[in-house]
Coordinates of C-alpha atoms in Angstrom, one line a residue:
M1 CA 70.0 -13.2 11.2
K2 CA 69.5 -15.5 14.3
K3 CA 66.7 -13.1 15.5
I4 CA 64.8 -13.2 12.2
T5 CA 65.2 -17.0 12.1
L6 CA 63.8 -17.3 15.7
L7 CA 60.7 -15.1 14.9
T8 CA 60.3 -17.3 11.9
L9 CA 60.3 -20.4 13.8
L10 CA 57.9 -19.0 16.3
F11 CA 55.5 -17.9 13.7
I12 CA 55.6 -21.5 12.0
A13 CA 55.0 -22.9 15.3
F14 CA 52.2 -20.8 16.3
T15 CA 50.3 -21.3 12.9
G16 CA 51.1 -25.1 13.1
F17 CA 49.4 -25.1 16.5
T18 CA 46.3 -23.2 15.0
L19 CA 46.0 -25.8 12.3
I20 CA 46.1 -28.7 14.7
A21 CA 43.6 -27.0 17.0
Q22 CA 41.0 -26.8 14.0
T23 CA 40.0 -30.4 13.9
T24 CA 37.7 -32.2 11.3
V25 CA 35.8 -35.1 12.6
Y26 CA 33.9 -37.5 10.5
V27 CA 30.7 -39.7 11.6
S28 CA 28.4 -42.3 9.8
A29 CA 25.7 -44.5 10.9
T30 CA 27.9 -47.6 11.2
G31 CA 31.4 -46.3 11.1
A32 CA 34.2 -47.2 9.0
G33 CA 37.8 -48.7 9.0
S34 CA 39.5 -47.8 12.4
S35 CA 36.4 -45.6 13.5
D36 CA 38.6 -43.1 14.8
G37 CA 36.8 -40.1 12.9
T38 CA 40.1 -38.9 11.3
S39 CA 38.5 -39.3 7.5
V40 CA 35.6 -40.5 5.5
E41 CA 37.3 -44.1 5.5
N42 CA 37.7 -44.0 9.3
A43 CA 34.4 -42.3 10.4
F44 CA 33.0 -42.7 13.9
G45 CA 30.1 -44.9 14.2
N46 CA 28.4 -42.8 17.1
F47 CA 27.4 -39.2 16.8
G48 CA 27.8 -38.4 20.5
T49 CA 31.4 -39.6 20.5
A50 CA 32.2 -37.7 17.5
L51 CA 30.6 -34.5 18.9
G52 CA 32.6 -35.0 22.1
Q53 CA 35.8 -34.5 19.7
I54 CA 34.6 -30.8 18.8
T55 CA 36.5 -29.0 21.4
S56 CA 37.8 -25.7 20.0
A57 CA 36.9 -22.9 17.5
G58 CA 37.0 -23.7 13.8
D59 CA 36.4 -27.6 14.3
K60 CA 34.1 -29.3 12.0
L61 CA 31.8 -32.3 12.4
I62 CA 31.2 -34.0 9.0
I63 CA 27.9 -36.0 8.6
I64 CA 28.3 -39.1 6.2
G65 CA 25.2 -40.4 4.8
A66 CA 21.9 -40.8 7.1
I67 CA 22.3 -41.0 10.8
T68 CA 19.9 -40.8 13.7
P69 CA 21.7 -39.0 16.7
D70 CA 20.5 -38.9 20.2
G71 CA 19.4 -35.4 21.3
A72 CA 22.6 -33.2 21.9
N73 CA 23.1 -30.3 24.4
L74 CA 25.4 -27.8 22.6
T75 CA 25.4 -25.4 25.7
S76 CA 28.9 -26.2 26.8
K77 CA 30.6 -25.5 23.5
N78 CA 31.5 -21.7 24.1
F79 CA 33.0 -21.3 20.5
A80 CA 32.3 -21.3 16.8
F81 CA 32.0 -24.6 15.1
T82 CA 30.4 -26.3 12.2
I83 CA 28.2 -29.4 11.9
E84 CA 28.4 -30.0 8.0
G85 CA 27.1 -32.6 5.3
L86 CA 29.6 -34.3 3.2
D87 CA 27.3 -34.4 0.2
A88 CA 23.5 -34.4 -0.6
S89 CA 23.0 -37.7 1.1
S90 CA 24.0 -36.4 4.5
T91 CA 20.7 -36.5 6.6
L92 CA 19.8 -36.2 10.3
A93 CA 16.6 -38.4 10.5
E94 CA 14.0 -40.0 12.4
Y95 CA 14.8 -38.7 15.9
S96 CA 11.7 -39.1 18.3
G97 CA 13.1 -38.9 21.8
T98 CA 11.8 -37.1 24.8
G99 CA 14.0 -34.0 23.9
R100 CA 15.1 -32.6 20.6
L101 CA 18.0 -33.0 18.2
F102 CA 19.9 -29.9 19.3
T103 CA 19.7 -27.6 22.5
I104 CA 21.4 -24.5 23.5
N105 CA 20.0 -23.4 27.0
G106 CA 21.9 -21.6 29.6
A107 CA 24.9 -19.3 29.7
S108 CA 27.0 -19.9 26.6
S109 CA 28.7 -18.1 23.7
A110 CA 28.3 -21.0 21.5
D111 CA 28.2 -20.3 17.7
V112 CA 27.3 -23.3 15.6
T113 CA 26.6 -23.4 11.9
F114 CA 24.7 -26.1 10.3
K115 CA 25.6 -26.5 6.8
N116 CA 24.6 -28.6 3.7
L117 CA 22.3 -31.0 5.9
T118 CA 18.8 -32.5 5.5
F119 CA 16.8 -32.8 8.6
L120 CA 14.0 -35.3 8.0
N121 CA 11.1 -36.5 10.1
N122 CA 12.3 -35.5 13.5
T123 CA 9.8 -35.2 16.1
S124 CA 9.6 -33.8 19.8
A125 CA 7.0 -33.5 22.4
L126 CA 9.4 -31.6 24.9
G127 CA 8.1 -28.5 26.5
G128 CA 10.0 -25.3 25.2
G129 CA 9.4 -26.3 21.7
G130 CA 11.6 -26.7 18.7
G131 CA 11.2 -30.0 17.0
V132 CA 14.9 -29.9 15.8
F133 CA 16.6 -27.0 17.5
F134 CA 16.0 -24.8 20.6
N135 CA 18.2 -21.9 21.5
N136 CA 17.5 -19.8 24.6
N137 CA 20.7 -17.8 25.3
A138 CA 21.6 -14.1 24.6
G139 CA 25.2 -15.0 23.9
A140 CA 24.5 -17.7 21.4
T141 CA 24.1 -17.7 17.6
A142 CA 22.9 -20.6 15.2
S143 CA 23.1 -20.4 11.6
F144 CA 21.7 -22.6 8.9
E145 CA 23.1 -22.6 5.4
N146 CA 21.7 -24.7 2.5
C147 CA 19.8 -27.1 4.8
T148 CA 16.5 -28.8 4.0
F149 CA 14.0 -29.3 6.7
T150 CA 11.2 -31.9 5.8
G151 CA 8.6 -33.6 7.9
N152 CA 9.7 -32.3 11.1
S153 CA 7.1 -31.5 13.9
V154 CA 6.7 -30.7 17.6
S155 CA 3.5 -31.4 19.7
S156 CA 4.4 -29.1 22.6
N157 CA 2.4 -25.8 23.3
A158 CA 5.6 -23.8 22.8
G159 CA 5.6 -24.5 19.1
G160 CA 8.3 -24.4 16.3
G161 CA 8.1 -27.5 14.2
V162 CA 11.7 -27.0 13.3
I163 CA 13.1 -24.2 15.3
L164 CA 12.5 -22.2 18.6
A165 CA 14.9 -19.3 19.2
S166 CA 14.9 -16.7 22.0
N167 CA 17.4 -14.5 23.5
G168 CA 20.1 -15.1 20.8
N169 CA 20.9 -14.9 17.0
L170 CA 19.2 -17.0 14.3
N171 CA 20.6 -16.7 10.7
I172 CA 18.9 -18.8 7.9
T173 CA 20.5 -18.7 4.4
D174 CA 19.3 -20.7 1.2
C175 CA 17.3 -23.2 3.2
V176 CA 14.1 -25.1 2.4
F177 CA 11.3 -25.7 5.1
E178 CA 8.8 -28.1 3.6
N179 CA 5.8 -29.9 5.3
N180 CA 6.8 -29.2 9.0
T181 CA 4.1 -29.0 11.6
S182 CA 3.4 -27.6 15.1
S183 CA 0.4 -28.5 17.3
D184 CA 0.6 -24.9 18.3
K185 CA 2.2 -21.9 16.5
G186 CA 5.0 -21.7 14.0
G187 CA 5.1 -24.9 11.7
A188 CA 8.7 -24.2 10.8
I189 CA 10.1 -21.4 13.3
V190 CA 9.0 -19.6 16.3
A191 CA 10.9 -16.4 17.4
G192 CA 10.6 -15.6 21.2
N193 CA 11.8 -12.9 23.2
S194 CA 14.8 -10.7 22.3
V195 CA 16.1 -12.7 19.3
N196 CA 17.7 -11.3 16.2
V197 CA 16.4 -13.3 13.3
T198 CA 17.8 -13.0 9.6
I199 CA 16.3 -15.1 6.9
S200 CA 17.5 -14.9 3.2
G201 CA 16.9 -17.0 0.0
S202 CA 14.8 -19.5 1.5
L203 CA 11.6 -21.4 0.6
F204 CA 8.8 -22.1 3.1
K205 CA 6.2 -24.6 1.6
G206 CA 3.3 -26.7 3.0
N207 CA 4.1 -26.0 6.7
S208 CA 1.3 -25.9 9.2
A209 CA 0.3 -24.7 12.6
T210 CA -2.4 -23.1 14.6
K211 CA -0.9 -19.6 14.3
G212 CA 1.9 -18.6 11.6
G213 CA 2.0 -21.5 9.3
A214 CA 5.5 -21.1 8.6
I215 CA 6.8 -18.5 11.0
A216 CA 5.6 -17.1 14.3
V217 CA 7.1 -14.2 16.0
T218 CA 5.6 -14.0 19.4
G219 CA 8.0 -12.5 21.7
N220 CA 9.1 -8.9 22.4
G221 CA 12.3 -7.2 21.3
V222 CA 12.6 -9.3 18.3
D223 CA 14.6 -7.9 15.2
F224 CA 13.1 -9.9 12.3
V225 CA 14.9 -9.3 8.8
L226 CA 13.5 -11.3 6.0
N227 CA 14.4 -11.1 2.2
T228 CA 14.5 -12.8 -1.2
S229 CA 12.4 -15.8 0.2
T230 CA 9.2 -17.6 -0.9
F231 CA 6.2 -18.6 1.1
V232 CA 3.6 -20.9 -0.6
N233 CA 0.9 -23.4 0.4
N234 CA 1.4 -22.8 4.2
S235 CA -1.6 -22.9 6.4
V236 CA -3.0 -22.4 9.9
S237 CA -6.0 -24.2 11.4
S238 CA -7.1 -21.4 13.7
N239 CA -5.9 -17.9 14.6
G240 CA -4.0 -15.9 11.9
G241 CA -1.0 -15.7 9.5
G242 CA -1.4 -18.5 6.9
A243 CA 2.4 -17.9 6.1
M244 CA 3.6 -15.6 8.9
Y245 CA 2.2 -14.2 12.2
F246 CA 3.8 -11.2 13.9
G247 CA 3.0 -10.5 17.7
G248 CA 4.8 -8.9 20.4
T249 CA 6.7 -5.7 20.1
S250 CA 9.6 -4.8 17.7
A251 CA 10.8 -1.7 16.3
N252 CA 12.8 -3.5 13.6
S253 CA 10.8 -5.7 11.3
S254 CA 11.2 -5.8 7.6
I255 CA 10.3 -8.0 4.7
T256 CA 12.0 -7.3 1.4
N257 CA 11.9 -8.9 -2.2
T258 CA 9.8 -11.7 -1.0
T259 CA 6.7 -13.7 -2.5
V260 CA 3.9 -15.0 -0.3
F261 CA 1.3 -16.8 -2.5
N262 CA -1.4 -19.3 -1.9
N263 CA -1.3 -19.5 1.9
T264 CA -4.5 -19.9 3.8
V265 CA -6.1 -19.4 7.2
N266 CA -9.0 -21.9 7.9
F267 CA -11.1 -19.9 10.3
T268 CA -14.6 -20.0 11.8
S269 CA -15.6 -17.1 9.6
L270 CA -14.3 -15.5 6.5
N271 CA -12.5 -12.7 8.5
Q272 CA -10.1 -11.1 6.0
S273 CA -8.1 -9.4 9.0
T274 CA -6.7 -12.7 10.0
G275 CA -4.3 -12.5 7.2
G276 CA -4.1 -15.4 4.8
G277 CA -0.7 -14.3 4.0
I278 CA 0.7 -12.3 6.9
R279 CA -0.9 -11.2 10.1
I280 CA 0.6 -8.2 12.0
E281 CA -0.4 -7.2 15.4
G282 CA 0.4 -4.4 18.1
A283 CA 1.4 -0.7 17.8
R284 CA 4.6 -1.2 16.0
P285 CA 6.3 0.0 12.7
F286 CA 6.5 -2.6 9.9
T287 CA 8.2 -2.3 6.5
I288 CA 7.4 -4.5 3.2
S289 CA 9.6 -3.6 0.2
N290 CA 9.6 -4.9 -3.2
S291 CA 7.4 -7.8 -2.3
L292 CA 4.6 -9.7 -3.9
I293 CA 1.8 -10.7 -1.3
Y294 CA -1.0 -11.8 -3.4
G295 CA -3.5 -14.9 -3.9
N296 CA -3.6 -15.8 -0.1
Y297 CA -7.1 -16.7 1.4
V298 CA -9.2 -17.2 4.4
S299 CA -11.6 -20.2 4.2
F300 CA -14.5 -21.3 6.1
G301 CA -16.3 -24.4 5.0
N302 CA -16.4 -24.4 1.4
E303 CA -16.2 -20.7 1.1
T304 CA -12.9 -18.6 0.5
N305 CA -12.3 -15.0 0.6
F306 CA -9.1 -13.0 -0.5
S307 CA -6.8 -12.2 2.6
D308 CA -3.2 -11.1 1.9
I309 CA -2.3 -9.0 4.9
G310 CA -4.3 -8.6 8.1
G311 CA -3.6 -6.6 11.2
S312 CA -4.2 -4.2 13.9
P313 CA -5.1 -0.6 12.9
A314 CA -2.2 0.5 15.3
V315 CA 0.4 -1.1 13.1
E316 CA 2.5 1.6 11.2
L317 CA 2.7 0.0 7.9
T318 CA 5.1 1.2 5.2
L319 CA 4.5 -0.5 1.9
N320 CA 7.2 0.1 -0.6
H321 CA 6.9 -0.7 -4.4
S322 CA 4.9 -3.9 -3.5
I323 CA 1.8 -5.5 -4.9
T324 CA -1.0 -7.1 -3.0
K325 CA -4.7 -7.5 -3.6
N326 CA -6.4 -7.5 0.0
I327 CA -5.3 -5.5 3.2
E328 CA -7.8 -5.5 6.2
P329 CA -8.4 -3.2 7.8
S330 CA -7.6 -1.0 4.9
L331 CA -4.5 1.3 5.0
V332 CA -4.8 4.9 5.8
A333 CA -2.2 7.4 4.7
V334 CA -0.4 9.7 7.2
G335 CA -1.6 12.7 5.5
D336 CA -5.3 11.5 5.8
G337 CA -5.0 10.8 9.7
G338 CA -3.5 7.3 9.6
N339 CA -0.1 5.6 10.1
D340 CA 0.5 4.1 6.8
V341 CA 2.6 4.8 3.7
F342 CA 1.9 3.0 0.6
S343 CA 1.7 5.4 -2.4
T344 CA 4.3 3.5 -4.4
S345 CA 2.4 0.3 -4.2
I346 CA -0.7 -1.4 -5.5
T347 CA -3.1 -2.6 -2.9
D348 CA -5.9 -3.9 -5.0
A349 CA -4.1 -5.6 -7.8
N350 CA -5.5 -8.0 -10.5
L351 CA -2.8 -10.4 -11.5
T352 CA -5.3 -12.8 -13.3
S353 CA -3.4 -12.5 -16.6
S354 CA 0.0 -13.0 -15.1
N355 CA -0.9 -16.6 -14.3
L356 CA 1.0 -16.9 -11.0
T357 CA 2.3 -20.4 -10.4
F358 CA 4.7 -22.1 -8.1
N359 CA 7.4 -23.9 -10.1
P360 CA 8.9 -26.7 -7.9
T361 CA 12.2 -27.0 -9.8
T362 CA 13.1 -23.3 -9.3
G363 CA 11.3 -23.1 -5.8
K364 CA 10.0 -19.7 -7.1
V365 CA 6.4 -18.4 -7.9
E366 CA 6.7 -17.4 -11.6
Y367 CA 4.4 -15.6 -13.9
D368 CA 3.7 -14.7 -17.5
S369 CA 4.4 -11.4 -19.3
V370 CA 1.4 -9.1 -19.9
S371 CA 0.6 -5.8 -21.4
Y372 CA 2.1 -2.7 -19.7
T373 CA -1.6 -1.5 -19.1
E374 CA -2.3 -4.4 -16.7
D375 CA -0.9 -5.1 -13.2
S376 CA 2.1 -7.0 -13.2
P377 CA 5.3 -7.8 -10.7
I378 CA 7.6 -7.1 -13.9
D379 CA 10.1 -4.3 -13.3
F380 CA 7.9 -3.0 -10.5
G381 CA 10.5 -3.0 -7.8
S382 CA 12.2 0.1 -6.6
D383 CA 15.3 -1.0 -8.3
G384 CA 13.6 -1.7 -11.7
N385 CA 13.6 -5.4 -11.0
D386 CA 10.4 -7.5 -10.5
V387 CA 8.9 -7.4 -7.1
G388 CA 9.0 -10.7 -5.1
A389 CA 11.6 -13.5 -4.8
W390 CA 11.8 -14.1 -8.5
D391 CA 13.2 -11.8 -11.2
S392 CA 11.7 -13.1 -14.5
G393 CA 13.8 -11.2 -17.0
L394 CA 10.5 -10.7 -18.8
T395 CA 9.4 -7.3 -20.2
L396 CA 6.0 -6.0 -20.4
S397 CA 4.5 -6.1 -23.8
L398 CA 2.5 -3.5 -25.9
D399 CA 1.0 -6.5 -28.0
K400 CA 2.5 -4.7 -30.9
E401 CA 5.9 -5.1 -33.0
D402 CA 8.6 -3.3 -30.8
F403 CA 11.8 -3.9 -32.7
L404 CA 11.9 -0.1 -33.3
A405 CA 12.9 0.5 -29.7
T406 CA 16.3 -0.7 -30.5
K407 CA 16.8 2.4 -32.5
L408 CA 15.9 4.8 -29.7
S409 CA 17.6 5.5 -26.5
V410 CA 16.2 7.7 -23.5
Y411 CA 18.1 9.1 -20.6
Y412 CA 17.4 11.3 -17.5
N413 CA 19.8 14.2 -16.8
G414 CA 19.3 14.8 -13.0
S415 CA 21.2 18.1 -13.3
S416 CA 18.9 19.7 -15.9
K417 CA 15.8 17.7 -14.9
N418 CA 15.4 16.8 -18.7
L419 CA 14.8 13.7 -20.4
E420 CA 17.3 13.3 -23.5
V421 CA 15.9 11.3 -26.3
L422 CA 17.9 10.1 -29.2
H423 CA 16.8 7.9 -32.2
S424 CA 17.6 7.0 -35.6
I425 CA 14.0 6.3 -36.9
A426 CA 13.5 7.7 -40.4
E427 CA 9.6 8.1 -39.9
P428 CA 8.0 10.7 -37.8
I429 CA 7.5 9.5 -34.3
S430 CA 5.5 10.6 -31.4
L431 CA 6.2 9.8 -27.6
E432 CA 4.1 9.3 -24.6
V433 CA 5.3 8.7 -21.0
Y434 CA 3.3 6.6 -18.6
T435 CA 3.8 5.7 -15.0
I436 CA 4.3 2.1 -14.1
L437 CA 0.6 2.0 -13.1
G438 CA -0.4 3.2 -16.6
A439 CA -1.2 6.9 -16.0
K440 CA 0.0 9.0 -19.0
V441 CA 2.1 11.9 -17.8
L442 CA 3.6 13.5 -21.0
S443 CA 3.1 13.4 -24.7
L444 CA 5.0 14.9 -27.5
N445 CA 4.6 14.8 -31.4
N446 CA 7.3 14.9 -34.1
V447 CA 10.1 14.1 -32.0
N448 CA 13.6 15.2 -33.3
A449 CA 16.5 12.9 -33.6
K450 CA 18.0 14.6 -30.6
Q451 CA 15.2 15.8 -28.3
L452 CA 15.3 17.2 -24.8
I453 CA 12.0 17.0 -22.8
N454 CA 11.4 18.9 -19.5
A455 CA 10.8 16.2 -16.9
N456 CA 10.7 18.6 -13.9
H457 CA 7.3 17.6 -12.9
L458 CA 7.8 14.0 -12.7
N459 CA 8.4 12.2 -9.6
T460 CA 11.1 9.6 -8.7
G461 CA 10.1 6.3 -10.0
I462 CA 10.0 3.9 -13.0
Y463 CA 8.3 5.1 -16.2
I464 CA 7.4 3.6 -19.6
L465 CA 8.1 5.7 -22.6
V466 CA 5.9 4.7 -25.7
G467 CA 6.9 5.5 -29.1
K468 CA 4.5 5.5 -32.2
T469 CA 5.0 5.7 -35.8
S470 CA 2.3 5.7 -38.4
E471 CA 2.1 1.7 -38.2
K472 CA 4.0 0.4 -35.2
F473 CA 4.3 0.9 -31.4
F474 CA 7.4 0.3 -29.2
S475 CA 8.5 0.9 -25.7
K476 CA 11.3 1.8 -23.2
K477 CA 11.4 1.7 -19.6
F478 CA 13.6 4.2 -17.6
L479 CA 14.1 5.3 -14.1
I480 CA 14.1 8.9 -12.6
N481 CA 15.9 8.9 -9.3

């Protein structure tokens, strides 16, 4: 009994020590109460003093209201910690010193997470770039979660109106980058050498630079993974990549479920290869899946030209279930002597009827439902969902009454390679099967209440089954996988 009691006491003592070691520190612009940082009511009044209390893994620095900190070097903090906003008013604003807000530079295993914060109108002229944050260490990780970056800028040649990261890890989740600027490249972000970049669920709007209006990947050995994000109204004043520019060499670059719309390159000619949406350079593989890259432009004077994706002929582009209008130079399939794979995508789309529009409330590019015979993002993704960052929940219309669709079911039997159609419609019906691009691949008259249809000749993908009675049309979508 004594042995068990002793072990229990040791466990309690150990866990108690762990809890004590994980400190939460509060800071506001003017401080409060006793100003010892122990609570909201007793917040420190100086950011540097509060940051000095963050000394071990798990510590949190809580920002109350709007403050303007001096530039902080986080290099010495060789552990995981968090700088977090208390509520929606938590803002780091108006820094304009000779450095930048936050720096990690040198040997470090720092792992800092910025969470629930607004970074507003911070500026930097410091060489090395990064108007708000600079990371140049292979062991360091920086994560930004639910943060908003507005009106930040950098005037150094290294670029990165908000962030410049090299030789480390950069993770961005559910953030907004709006109206940030760089006098060089990367209005919001520059990725230098040997950095792992992961971005998801984020909005990049109205950012500007000379190259890569929102993001510029300039270094070698960069792993860049982007998904479920929206790029709209970003621009560059020269060079390429109205929304994103990809240079350097990398074997792992991918964009998934992302929308790139109404971004612009303002160039000295109407050269479509500059990439009003995306510019990709080098001899490297690049994969874009389930994405909508449309309505981007190159402009010169009062003239504009479509320019969604531009790049080098040496780029090995795989375009899976994606929609775009202009790619320059044109893609050449592997079987035709080229490097590209794009058979499941639309590369010359006309989405005029879809009426693409950015909704500032949702932060998404939204669109209308159209007829199934027209190009549309609706249900075009490889998973049956819409392409791009917005899943509308809309369905393609036949411009006819389709309530009869509720009386019919269609299943694909992978073992027998048959379509199994079941219906309870009293009238005689006929069926037609179309690809998602509108090509008819099968037709059948006088369909039985339970009908098996040989689908062995149909490839993997999304199809539309159209049913017809003497007076009405209806439709169903189904997937063959």
